[in-house]
Amino acid sequence: APANNVSVVDGKQIVEVSVKGGYRPQKSVAKAGVPTILRFATNSTYDCSGAVRIPSMGYSAFLPATGKTDVELGVQQVGILRGMCAMGMYIFEVDFKN
């Protein structure tokens, strides 16, 4: 079953990923063709997963140790968006489907 970490608020799809010692869930399923926000939630996160990269978007950031960070993904086509920590140890995916 898909993780229930995806919600729709004011017409925007929000995919929330917890960041601490990796990314949870590692795989999210979201709807393609809808404006989407990727929300990273940190809570006393001091490991390398706080340094996040989404290579296909040229995005990289150092997340605050505790807080929520929203990344505007815009409208994604069908396919898999892949992100990882700066060291490439931890990986997450958002699978956009019709």
XYZ file of N, CA and C in Angstrom:
294
model
N 0.858 -1.200 0.000
C 0.000 0.000 0.000
C 0.885 1.236 0.000
N 0.465 2.271 -0.742
C 1.274 3.494 -0.753
C 1.270 4.164 0.621
N 2.340 4.813 0.934
C 2.429 5.526 2.209
C 1.439 6.683 2.185
N 0.873 6.998 3.349
C -0.120 8.074 3.379
C 0.542 9.402 3.751
N 1.666 9.691 3.110
C 2.404 10.927 3.384
C 2.120 11.990 2.331
N 1.073 11.739 1.508
C 0.737 12.686 0.448
C -0.645 13.264 0.736
N -0.736 14.597 0.761
C -2.023 15.248 0.994
C -2.195 16.351 -0.037
N -3.433 16.821 -0.184
C -3.698 17.937 -1.094
C -4.263 19.084 -0.269
N -3.600 20.239 -0.345
C -4.023 21.424 0.398
C -4.107 22.585 -0.579
N -5.266 23.231 -0.652
C -5.462 24.383 -1.545
C -5.017 24.075 -2.978
N -5.360 22.881 -3.462
C -5.052 22.536 -4.845
C -3.610 22.150 -5.093
N -2.797 22.130 -4.033
C -1.407 21.695 -4.189
C -1.223 20.366 -3.479
N -0.459 19.514 -4.118
C -0.145 18.211 -3.548
C 1.114 18.358 -2.696
N 1.041 17.869 -1.466
C 2.194 17.962 -0.565
C 2.687 16.554 -0.261
N 3.952 16.316 -0.570
C 4.592 15.030 -0.286
C 5.543 15.278 0.876
N 5.233 14.700 2.032
C 6.071 14.939 3.207
C 7.016 13.765 3.433
N 8.291 14.100 3.590
C 9.329 13.089 3.800
C 10.061 13.431 5.092
N 10.130 12.461 6.000
C 10.875 12.652 7.244
C 12.348 12.398 6.990
N 13.168 13.259 7.561
C 14.609 13.208 7.320
C 15.328 13.020 8.644
N 15.897 11.842 8.836
C 16.739 11.568 10.003
C 17.321 10.182 9.813
N 18.631 10.098 9.659
C 19.247 8.797 9.397
C 18.669 8.164 8.145
N 18.371 9.000 7.156
C 17.749 8.517 5.927
C 16.439 9.240 5.679
N 15.665 8.735 4.733
C 14.420 9.379 4.323
C 13.269 8.392 4.474
N 12.189 8.852 5.084
C 11.017 7.993 5.265
C 9.771 8.726 4.805
N 8.913 8.111 3.990
C 9.187 6.824 3.349
C 10.237 6.979 2.254
N 10.904 5.885 1.958
C 11.916 5.942 0.894
C 11.255 6.095 -0.459
N 10.036 5.583 -0.584
C 9.325 5.715 -1.860
C 7.935 6.273 -1.596
N 7.637 7.381 -2.255
C 6.309 7.987 -2.168
C 5.651 7.864 -3.533
N 4.330 7.754 -3.535
C 3.588 7.728 -4.791
C 2.707 8.970 -4.825
N 2.840 9.758 -5.893
C 2.100 11.010 -6.014
C 1.458 11.085 -7.396
N 0.583 12.063 -7.556
C -0.149 12.218 -8.816
C 0.624 13.144 -9.746
N 0.791 12.712 -10.986
C 1.433 13.564 -11.991
C 0.460 14.652 -12.435
N 0.999 15.753 -12.951
C 0.165 16.793 -13.525
C -0.498 17.714 -12.515
N -0.072 17.645 -11.258
C -0.639 18.475 -10.191
C 0.502 19.281 -9.572
N 0.289 20.580 -9.289
C 1.352 21.348 -8.627
C 1.738 20.667 -7.312
N 3.021 20.449 -7.119
C 3.484 19.616 -6.012
C 4.550 20.321 -5.185
N 4.434 20.139 -3.876
C 5.450 20.610 -2.933
C 6.051 19.389 -2.256
N 7.361 19.328 -2.228
C 8.063 18.298 -1.467
C 8.450 18.935 -0.141
N 7.940 18.376 0.958
C 8.178 18.942 2.283
C 9.095 18.015 3.074
N 10.266 18.522 3.390
C 11.208 17.774 4.222
C 10.969 18.144 5.679
N 10.757 17.141 6.521
C 10.548 17.372 7.949
C 11.748 16.823 8.713
N 12.444 17.717 9.422
C 13.602 17.308 10.214
C 13.281 17.455 11.694
N 13.926 16.618 12.501
C 13.729 16.666 13.944
C 15.029 16.220 14.599
N 15.826 17.182 15.038
C 17.163 16.887 15.579
C 17.951 16.029 14.600
N 17.992 16.469 13.361
C 18.683 15.738 12.299
C 20.077 16.327 12.132
N 21.082 15.550 12.502
C 22.466 16.035 12.408
C 23.328 15.133 11.535
N 22.705 14.176 10.833
C 23.492 13.265 9.995
C 23.456 13.754 8.550
N 24.079 12.999 7.656
C 24.240 13.468 6.277
C 22.925 13.550 5.517
N 21.858 12.922 6.012
C 20.585 13.024 5.283
C 20.051 14.459 5.277
N 20.549 15.302 6.191
C 20.148 16.712 6.208
C 20.723 17.521 5.062
N 21.735 16.972 4.395
C 22.297 17.619 3.196
C 21.682 16.911 1.999
N 20.642 17.521 1.435
C 19.819 16.805 0.461
C 20.060 17.338 -0.947
N 20.012 16.420 -1.923
C 20.192 16.799 -3.327
C 19.099 16.150 -4.168
N 18.608 16.921 -5.149
C 17.726 16.368 -6.175
C 18.393 16.725 -7.501
N 19.258 15.837 -8.006
C 20.102 16.180 -9.157
C 19.326 16.640 -10.382
N 18.195 16.007 -10.683
C 17.468 16.345 -11.910
C 16.930 17.773 -11.873
N 16.794 18.342 -10.672
C 16.294 19.711 -10.535
C 17.411 20.687 -10.189
N 18.621 20.173 -10.042
C 19.716 21.042 -9.634
C 19.515 21.600 -8.237
N 18.781 20.857 -7.399
C 18.483 21.332 -6.044
C 19.446 20.706 -5.051
N 20.014 21.535 -4.198
C 20.740 20.991 -3.054
C 20.594 21.971 -1.906
N 20.484 21.438 -0.694
C 20.261 22.291 0.472
C 20.757 21.600 1.724
N 21.121 22.416 2.692
C 21.364 21.930 4.047
C 20.099 22.248 4.831
N 19.385 21.214 5.226
C 18.126 21.424 5.940
C 18.414 21.844 7.377
N 17.513 22.650 7.973
C 17.684 22.972 9.392
C 17.574 21.691 10.223
N 18.244 21.648 11.366
C 18.237 20.441 12.201
C 16.816 20.051 12.588
N 15.979 21.044 12.843
C 14.581 20.787 13.170
C 13.720 21.799 12.429
N 12.714 21.309 11.730
C 11.821 22.222 11.019
C 11.241 21.574 9.786
N 10.556 22.397 8.988
C 9.977 21.917 7.729
C 10.499 22.798 6.614
N 10.916 22.172 5.546
C 11.451 22.883 4.388
C 10.650 22.467 3.169
N 10.028 23.435 2.507
C 9.217 23.138 1.325
C 10.008 23.402 0.049
N 9.956 22.452 -0.865
C 10.586 22.597 -2.174
C 9.473 22.550 -3.216
N 9.341 23.625 -3.996
C 8.326 23.666 -5.056
C 8.808 22.803 -6.221
N 8.086 21.737 -6.488
C 8.455 20.856 -7.602
C 7.739 21.247 -8.884
N 6.759 22.149 -8.785
C 5.969 22.486 -9.958
C 5.086 21.314 -10.350
N 4.731 21.252 -11.622
C 3.890 20.164 -12.131
C 4.815 19.122 -12.744
N 4.828 17.940 -12.160
C 5.719 16.875 -12.623
C 5.002 15.969 -13.616
N 5.750 15.483 -14.587
C 5.243 14.484 -15.528
C 5.337 13.106 -14.871
N 4.725 12.127 -15.531
C 4.826 10.750 -15.055
C 6.294 10.346 -15.030
N 6.712 9.737 -13.942
C 8.098 9.297 -13.828
C 8.551 9.360 -12.386
N 9.806 9.039 -12.169
C 10.345 8.970 -10.813
C 11.312 10.114 -10.584
N 11.048 10.860 -9.531
C 11.958 11.916 -9.084
C 12.811 11.312 -7.974
N 14.129 11.408 -8.129
C 15.022 10.748 -7.180
C 15.856 11.798 -6.459
N 15.979 11.623 -5.163
C 16.837 12.498 -4.375
C 17.721 11.672 -3.473
N 18.708 12.317 -2.881
C 19.662 11.590 -2.043
C 20.368 12.556 -1.122
N 21.093 11.991 -0.169
C 21.934 12.833 0.672
C 23.204 13.174 -0.104
N 23.936 14.153 0.378
C 25.127 14.623 -0.332
C 26.140 13.505 -0.547
N 26.170 12.529 0.366
C 27.130 11.430 0.239
C 26.594 10.296 -0.633
N 25.321 10.353 -0.989
C 24.727 9.299 -1.815
C 24.418 8.024 -1.061
N 24.499 8.074 0.272
C 24.214 6.887 1.096
C 22.723 6.601 1.176
N 21.954 7.675 1.367
C 20.507 7.550 1.548
C 19.809 8.087 0.306
N 18.788 7.368 -0.128
C 18.088 7.727 -1.359
C 16.586 7.759 -1.079
N 15.883 8.646 -1.761
C 14.419 8.609 -1.718
C 13.896 8.820 -3.129
N 12.658 8.372 -3.353
C 12.028 8.510 -4.662
C 10.591 8.972 -4.491
N 10.155 9.804 -5.435
C 8.736 10.125 -5.554
C 8.306 9.640 -6.932
N 7.388 8.691 -6.931
C 6.908 8.076 -8.167
C 5.623 8.797 -8.583
N 5.716 9.597 -9.653
C 4.546 10.337 -10.136
C 3.792 9.478 -11.137
N 2.492 9.257 -10.850
C 1.655 8.419 -11.707
C 0.421 9.202 -12.122
N -0.198 8.751 -13.216
C -1.442 9.391 -13.663
C -2.594 9.008 -12.750
